[in-house]
Short mmCIF file of C-alpha atoms in Angstrom, two decimals:
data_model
loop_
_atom_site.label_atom_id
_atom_site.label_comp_id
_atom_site.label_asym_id
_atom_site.label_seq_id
_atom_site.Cartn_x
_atom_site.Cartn_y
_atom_site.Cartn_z
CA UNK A 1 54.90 118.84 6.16
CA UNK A 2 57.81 118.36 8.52
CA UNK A 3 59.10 115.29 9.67
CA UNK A 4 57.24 114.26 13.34
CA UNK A 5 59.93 111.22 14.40
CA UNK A 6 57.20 109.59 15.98
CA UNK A 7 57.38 106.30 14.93
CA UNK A 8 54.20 105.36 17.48
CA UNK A 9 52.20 107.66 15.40
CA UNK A 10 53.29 106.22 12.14
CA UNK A 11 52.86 102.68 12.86
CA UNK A 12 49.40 103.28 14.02
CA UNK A 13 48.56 105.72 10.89
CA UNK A 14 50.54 102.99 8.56
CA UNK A 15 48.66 100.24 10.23
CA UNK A 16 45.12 101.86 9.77
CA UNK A 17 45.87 102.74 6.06
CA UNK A 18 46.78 99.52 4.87
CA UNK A 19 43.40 98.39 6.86
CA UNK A 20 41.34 100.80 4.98
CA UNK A 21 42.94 99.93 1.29
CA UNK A 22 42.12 96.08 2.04
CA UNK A 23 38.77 97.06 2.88
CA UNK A 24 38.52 98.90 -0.37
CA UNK A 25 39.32 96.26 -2.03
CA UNK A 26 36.56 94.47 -0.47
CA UNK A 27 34.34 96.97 -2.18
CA UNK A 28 35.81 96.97 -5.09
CA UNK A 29 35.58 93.02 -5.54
CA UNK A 30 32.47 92.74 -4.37
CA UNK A 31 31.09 95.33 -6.91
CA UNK A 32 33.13 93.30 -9.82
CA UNK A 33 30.06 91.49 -12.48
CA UNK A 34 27.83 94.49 -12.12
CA UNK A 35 29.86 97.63 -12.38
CA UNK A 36 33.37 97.44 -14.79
CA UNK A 37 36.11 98.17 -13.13
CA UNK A 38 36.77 102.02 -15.53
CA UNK A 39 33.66 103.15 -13.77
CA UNK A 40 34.30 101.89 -10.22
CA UNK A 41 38.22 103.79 -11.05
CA UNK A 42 36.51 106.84 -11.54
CA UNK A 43 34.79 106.75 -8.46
CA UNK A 44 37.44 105.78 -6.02
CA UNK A 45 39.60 109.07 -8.26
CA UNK A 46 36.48 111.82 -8.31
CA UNK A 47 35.32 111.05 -4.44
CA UNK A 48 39.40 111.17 -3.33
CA UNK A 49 39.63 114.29 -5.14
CA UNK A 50 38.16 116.75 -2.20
CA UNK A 51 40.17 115.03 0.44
CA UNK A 52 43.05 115.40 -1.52
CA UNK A 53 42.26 119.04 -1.92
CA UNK A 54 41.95 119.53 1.59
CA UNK A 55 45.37 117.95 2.45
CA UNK A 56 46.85 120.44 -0.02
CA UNK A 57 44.92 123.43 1.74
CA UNK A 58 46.14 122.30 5.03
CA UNK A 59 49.66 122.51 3.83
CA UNK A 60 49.45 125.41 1.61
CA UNK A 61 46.77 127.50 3.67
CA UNK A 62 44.22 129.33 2.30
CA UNK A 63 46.52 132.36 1.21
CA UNK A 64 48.04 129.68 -1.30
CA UNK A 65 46.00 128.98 -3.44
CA UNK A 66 45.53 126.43 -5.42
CA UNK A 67 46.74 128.57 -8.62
CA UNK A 68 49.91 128.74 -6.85
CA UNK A 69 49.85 124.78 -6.09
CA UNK A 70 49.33 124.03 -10.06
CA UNK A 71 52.02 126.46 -11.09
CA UNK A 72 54.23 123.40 -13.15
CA UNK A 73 56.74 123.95 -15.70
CA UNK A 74 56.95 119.89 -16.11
CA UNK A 75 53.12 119.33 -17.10
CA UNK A 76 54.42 116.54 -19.66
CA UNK A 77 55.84 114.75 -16.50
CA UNK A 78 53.20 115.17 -14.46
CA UNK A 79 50.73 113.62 -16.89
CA UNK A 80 53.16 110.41 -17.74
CA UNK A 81 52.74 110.14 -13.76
CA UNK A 82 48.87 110.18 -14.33
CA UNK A 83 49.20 107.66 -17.43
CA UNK A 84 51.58 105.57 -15.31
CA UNK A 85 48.73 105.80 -12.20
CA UNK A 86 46.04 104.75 -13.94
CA UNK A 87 47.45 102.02 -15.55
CA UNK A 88 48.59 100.45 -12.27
CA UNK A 89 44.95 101.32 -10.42
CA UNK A 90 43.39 99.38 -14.04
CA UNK A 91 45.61 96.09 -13.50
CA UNK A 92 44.38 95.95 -10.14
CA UNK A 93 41.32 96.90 -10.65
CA UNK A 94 40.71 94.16 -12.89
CA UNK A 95 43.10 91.60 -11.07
CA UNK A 96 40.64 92.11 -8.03
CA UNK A 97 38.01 90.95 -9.84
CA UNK A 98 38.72 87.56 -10.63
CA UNK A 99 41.44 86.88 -8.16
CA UNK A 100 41.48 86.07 -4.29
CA UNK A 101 42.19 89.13 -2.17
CA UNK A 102 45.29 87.68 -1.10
CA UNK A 103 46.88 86.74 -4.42
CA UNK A 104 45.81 89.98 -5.57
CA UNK A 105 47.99 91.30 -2.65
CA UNK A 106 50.99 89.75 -3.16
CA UNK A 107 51.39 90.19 -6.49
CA UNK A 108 51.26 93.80 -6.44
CA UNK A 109 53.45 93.81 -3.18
CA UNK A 110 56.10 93.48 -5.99
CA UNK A 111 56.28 97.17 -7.11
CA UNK A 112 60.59 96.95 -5.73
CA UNK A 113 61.09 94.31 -7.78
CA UNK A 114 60.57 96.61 -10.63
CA UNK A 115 61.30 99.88 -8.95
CA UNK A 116 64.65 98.09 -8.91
CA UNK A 117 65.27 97.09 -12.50
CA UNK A 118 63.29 100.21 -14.10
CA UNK A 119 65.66 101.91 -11.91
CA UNK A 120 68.97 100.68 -14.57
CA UNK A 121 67.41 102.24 -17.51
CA UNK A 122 65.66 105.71 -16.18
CA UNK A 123 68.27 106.72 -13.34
CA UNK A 124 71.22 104.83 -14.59
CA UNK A 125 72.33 103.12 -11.43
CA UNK A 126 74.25 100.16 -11.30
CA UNK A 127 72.48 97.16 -9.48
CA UNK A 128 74.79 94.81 -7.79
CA UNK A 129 74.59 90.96 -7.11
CA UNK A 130 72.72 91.29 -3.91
CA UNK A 131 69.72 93.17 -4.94
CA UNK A 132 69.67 91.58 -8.48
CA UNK A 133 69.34 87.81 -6.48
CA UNK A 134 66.68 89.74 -4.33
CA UNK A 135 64.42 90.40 -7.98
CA UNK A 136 65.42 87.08 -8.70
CA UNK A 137 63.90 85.68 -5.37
CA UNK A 138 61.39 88.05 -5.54
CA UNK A 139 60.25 86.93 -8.92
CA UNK A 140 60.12 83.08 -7.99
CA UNK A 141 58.05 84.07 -5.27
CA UNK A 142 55.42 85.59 -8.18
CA UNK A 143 56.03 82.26 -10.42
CA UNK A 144 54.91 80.14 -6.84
CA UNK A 145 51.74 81.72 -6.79
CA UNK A 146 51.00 81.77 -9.84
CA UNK A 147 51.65 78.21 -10.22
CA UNK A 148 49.85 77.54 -7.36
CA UNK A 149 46.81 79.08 -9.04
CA UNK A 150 46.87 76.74 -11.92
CA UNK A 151 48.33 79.53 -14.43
CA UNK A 152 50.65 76.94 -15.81
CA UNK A 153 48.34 73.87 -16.12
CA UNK A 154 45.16 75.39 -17.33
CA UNK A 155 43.20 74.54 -14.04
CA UNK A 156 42.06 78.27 -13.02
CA UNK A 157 40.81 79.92 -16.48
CA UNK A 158 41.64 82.37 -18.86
CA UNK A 159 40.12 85.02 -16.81
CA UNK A 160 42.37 84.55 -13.33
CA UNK A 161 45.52 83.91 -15.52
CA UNK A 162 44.95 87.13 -17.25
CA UNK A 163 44.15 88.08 -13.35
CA UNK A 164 47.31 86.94 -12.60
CA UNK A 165 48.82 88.68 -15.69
CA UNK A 166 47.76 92.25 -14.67
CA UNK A 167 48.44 92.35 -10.54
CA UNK A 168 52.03 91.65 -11.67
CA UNK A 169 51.84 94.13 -14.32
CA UNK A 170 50.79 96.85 -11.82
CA UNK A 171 54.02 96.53 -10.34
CA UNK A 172 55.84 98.06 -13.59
CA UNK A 173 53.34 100.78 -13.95
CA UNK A 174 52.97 101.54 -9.91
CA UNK A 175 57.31 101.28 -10.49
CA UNK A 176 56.72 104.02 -13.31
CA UNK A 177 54.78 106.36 -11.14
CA UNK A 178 57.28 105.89 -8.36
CA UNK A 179 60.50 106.86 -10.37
CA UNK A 180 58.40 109.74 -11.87
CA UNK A 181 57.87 111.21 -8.63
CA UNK A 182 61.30 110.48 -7.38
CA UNK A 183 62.34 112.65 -10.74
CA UNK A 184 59.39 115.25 -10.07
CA UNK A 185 60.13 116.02 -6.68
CA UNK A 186 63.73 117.13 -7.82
CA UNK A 187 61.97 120.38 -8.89
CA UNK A 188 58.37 120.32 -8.23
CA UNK A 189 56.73 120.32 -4.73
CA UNK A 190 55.01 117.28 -3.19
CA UNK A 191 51.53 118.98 -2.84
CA UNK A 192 51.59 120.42 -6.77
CA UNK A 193 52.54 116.24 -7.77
CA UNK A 194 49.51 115.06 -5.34
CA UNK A 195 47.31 118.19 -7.21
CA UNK A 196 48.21 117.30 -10.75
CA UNK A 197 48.10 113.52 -9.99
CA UNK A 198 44.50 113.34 -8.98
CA UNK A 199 43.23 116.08 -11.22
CA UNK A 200 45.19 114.36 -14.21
CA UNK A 201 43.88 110.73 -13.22
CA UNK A 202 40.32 111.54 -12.70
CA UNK A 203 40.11 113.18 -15.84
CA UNK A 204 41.77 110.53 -17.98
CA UNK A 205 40.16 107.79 -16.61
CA UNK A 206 36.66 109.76 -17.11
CA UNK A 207 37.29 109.60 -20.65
CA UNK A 208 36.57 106.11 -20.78
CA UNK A 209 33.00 106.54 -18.69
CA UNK A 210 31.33 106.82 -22.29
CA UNK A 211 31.95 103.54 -23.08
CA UNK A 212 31.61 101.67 -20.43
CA UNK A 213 29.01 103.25 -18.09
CA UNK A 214 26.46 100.84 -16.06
CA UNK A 215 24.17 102.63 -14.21
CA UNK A 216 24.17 101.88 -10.58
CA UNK A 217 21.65 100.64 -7.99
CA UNK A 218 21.38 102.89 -5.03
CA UNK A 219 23.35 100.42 -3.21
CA UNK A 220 25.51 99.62 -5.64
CA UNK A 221 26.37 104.07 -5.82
CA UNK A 222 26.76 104.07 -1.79
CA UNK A 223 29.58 101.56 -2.52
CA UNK A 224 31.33 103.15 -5.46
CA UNK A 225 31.08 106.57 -3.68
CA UNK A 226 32.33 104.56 -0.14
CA UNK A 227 35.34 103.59 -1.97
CA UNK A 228 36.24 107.18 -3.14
CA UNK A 229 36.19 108.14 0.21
CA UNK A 230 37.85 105.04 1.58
CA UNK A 231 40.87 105.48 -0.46
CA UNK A 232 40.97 108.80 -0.27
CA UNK A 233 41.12 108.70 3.70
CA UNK A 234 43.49 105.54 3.73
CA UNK A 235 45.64 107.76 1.45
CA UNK A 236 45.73 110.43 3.70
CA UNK A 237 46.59 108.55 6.77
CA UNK A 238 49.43 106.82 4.55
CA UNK A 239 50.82 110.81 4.06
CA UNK A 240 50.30 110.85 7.77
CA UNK A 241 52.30 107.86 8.21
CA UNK A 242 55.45 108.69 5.97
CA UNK A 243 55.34 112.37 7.55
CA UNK A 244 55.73 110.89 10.91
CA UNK A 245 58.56 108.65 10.84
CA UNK A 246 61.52 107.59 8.22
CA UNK A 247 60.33 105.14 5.26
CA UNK A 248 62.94 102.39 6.52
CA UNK A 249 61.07 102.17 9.84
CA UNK A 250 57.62 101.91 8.33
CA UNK A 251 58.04 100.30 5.29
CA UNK A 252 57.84 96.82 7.57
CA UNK A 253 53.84 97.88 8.55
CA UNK A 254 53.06 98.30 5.08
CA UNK A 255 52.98 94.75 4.17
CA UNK A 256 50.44 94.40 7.05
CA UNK A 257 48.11 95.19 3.93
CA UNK A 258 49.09 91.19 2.95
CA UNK A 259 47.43 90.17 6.62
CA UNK A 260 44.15 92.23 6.00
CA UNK A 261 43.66 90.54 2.92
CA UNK A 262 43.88 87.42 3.89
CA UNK A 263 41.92 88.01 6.84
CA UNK A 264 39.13 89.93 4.58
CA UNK A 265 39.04 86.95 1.77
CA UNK A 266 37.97 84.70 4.08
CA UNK A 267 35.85 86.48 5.78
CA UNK A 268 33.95 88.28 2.92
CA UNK A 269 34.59 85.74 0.15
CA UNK A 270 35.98 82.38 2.44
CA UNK A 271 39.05 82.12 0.72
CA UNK A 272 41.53 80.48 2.57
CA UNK A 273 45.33 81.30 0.79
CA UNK A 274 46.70 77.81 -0.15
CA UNK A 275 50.64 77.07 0.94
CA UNK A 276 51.51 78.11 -2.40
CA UNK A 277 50.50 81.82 -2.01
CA UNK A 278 51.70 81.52 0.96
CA UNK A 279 55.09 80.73 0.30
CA UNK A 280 55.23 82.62 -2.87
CA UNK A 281 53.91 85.69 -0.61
CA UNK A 282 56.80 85.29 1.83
CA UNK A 283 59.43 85.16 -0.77
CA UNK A 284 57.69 88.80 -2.29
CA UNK A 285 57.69 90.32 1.13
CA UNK A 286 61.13 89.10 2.09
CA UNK A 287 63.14 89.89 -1.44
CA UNK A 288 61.71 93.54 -1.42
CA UNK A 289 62.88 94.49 2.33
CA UNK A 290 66.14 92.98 1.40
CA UNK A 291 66.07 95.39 -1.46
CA UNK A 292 64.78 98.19 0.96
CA UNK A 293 67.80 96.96 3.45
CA UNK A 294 70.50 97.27 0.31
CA UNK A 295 69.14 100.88 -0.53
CA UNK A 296 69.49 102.02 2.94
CA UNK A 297 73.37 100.75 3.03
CA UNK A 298 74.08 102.57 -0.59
CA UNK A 299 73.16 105.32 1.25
CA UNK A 300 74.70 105.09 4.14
CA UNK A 301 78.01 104.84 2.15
CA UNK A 302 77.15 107.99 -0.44
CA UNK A 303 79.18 110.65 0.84
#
């Protein structure tokens, strides 16, 4: 899909994705106690699936095929990418269901902070002093909430500490699936990764349905399948988005998805975000567009 340059169009497509992920994450809380978080995964992959399929149509055409689309000669890196993804969607997953929807949110905000150092060992580059303070800054911000949330004292429970424990940990696996589709892309086109990616997760994590399953309610199955299609429409506006204007101009909106939450855990749940997560959200936010703002100037000086 060829770049638009509309920023307009990409704000409001960024704007409205990050709306619809926070509201999926409504669901997905609110479903947490009655349906385990494996089974609610395999609904938000399996209901995505035939919106993803129709993105890949619209860019391939019918003529294409989707034969054509899965033609791969780097399967074993595709499926890493699918291990990597469904690790990250289990951490938060799980973090969701015994954390606030805004600590939840800023903690996995911090997916630079380890794109960053994960980016040392599997590309080899050299980070300087600048975006190494930035993890550092970024990384106090993480300590701040979880300190604010008792992790350190006891206060909160063994469940939101481990809560704590996996949102952050999503941020090394989401930072695995981002340098494998950095390396991907090098040779394989973005609509065979998308393919591969959702084909891959839904069928891994539907190996674990077995063992966990809970039969729904009727209720209960309009909201599992609601948050297929939820995420599977906020991820297509978020293709929108990046299609329409460049990644340093929209990267900004994205952390709009911080805002809904907070604005969604109070009204849903009536948590109000103490100063800690605020503050410890802020320093997130403002260590990983400083780290966005370094990339752009390595660039700029690459010949």
């Amino acid at each position: 899909m060829p770049l638009r340059h509309d920023l307009r169009r990409g704000i409001v497509f960024m704007l409205s994705a990050c709306a619809l992920f926070a509201f999926m994450s409504v669901l997905v809380k609110s479903l947490s106690g009655r349906i385990p978080f494996q089974e609610q995964m395999f609904f938000r992959s399996a209901f995505a699936l035939p919106v993803v399929a129709l993105i890949v149509l619209r860019r391939t055409g019918l003529n294409g095929g989707f034969a054509t689309v899965l033609k791969t000669k780097r399967l074993g890196g595709h499926v890493v990418r699918a291990l990597s993804g469904v690790c990250a969607t289990a951490c938060s997953f799980y973090a969701l269901g015994v954390l606030p929807l805004a600590e939840h949110q800023a903690l996995t905000n911090a997916t630079p902070l380890f794109v960053t150092i994960l980016s040392i060992p599997f590309l080899g580059e050299k980070v300087g002093l600048h975006r190494a303070g930035a993890v550092l800054a970024g990384f106090l911000g993480i300590l701040i909430i979880a300190f604010g949330q008792g992790a350190f004292t006891g206060d909160y429970g063994g469940a939101a500490r481990m809560g704590i424990i996996a949102a952050t940990t999503h941020g090394v696996f989401s930072a695995i699936t981002t340098l494998m589709v950095r390396s991907l892309s090098a040779t394989e086109a973005s609509t065979t990764i998308v393919m591969w990616q959702s084909l891959l997760m839904t069928g891994i994590i539907g190996l674990a349905l077995p063992f966990v399953w809970v039969t729904p309610s009727w209720q209960d199955l309009l909201l599992l399948m609601a948050i297929g299609t939820l995420g599977g429409v906020a991820q297509t506006l978020l293709t929108e988005a990046w299609a329409s204007a460049q990644v340093s101009a929209l990267a900004p909106y994205s952390y709009s998805s911080l805002l809904w939450a907070i604005l969604f855990g109070m009204i849903f749940f009536g948590n109000v975000p103490s100063l800690w997560t605020l503050a410890g959200a802020s320093a997130i936010v403002a260590a990983s567009l400083y780290i966005m703002h370094r990339e752009l100037l390595r660039g700029r000086k690459k010949p």
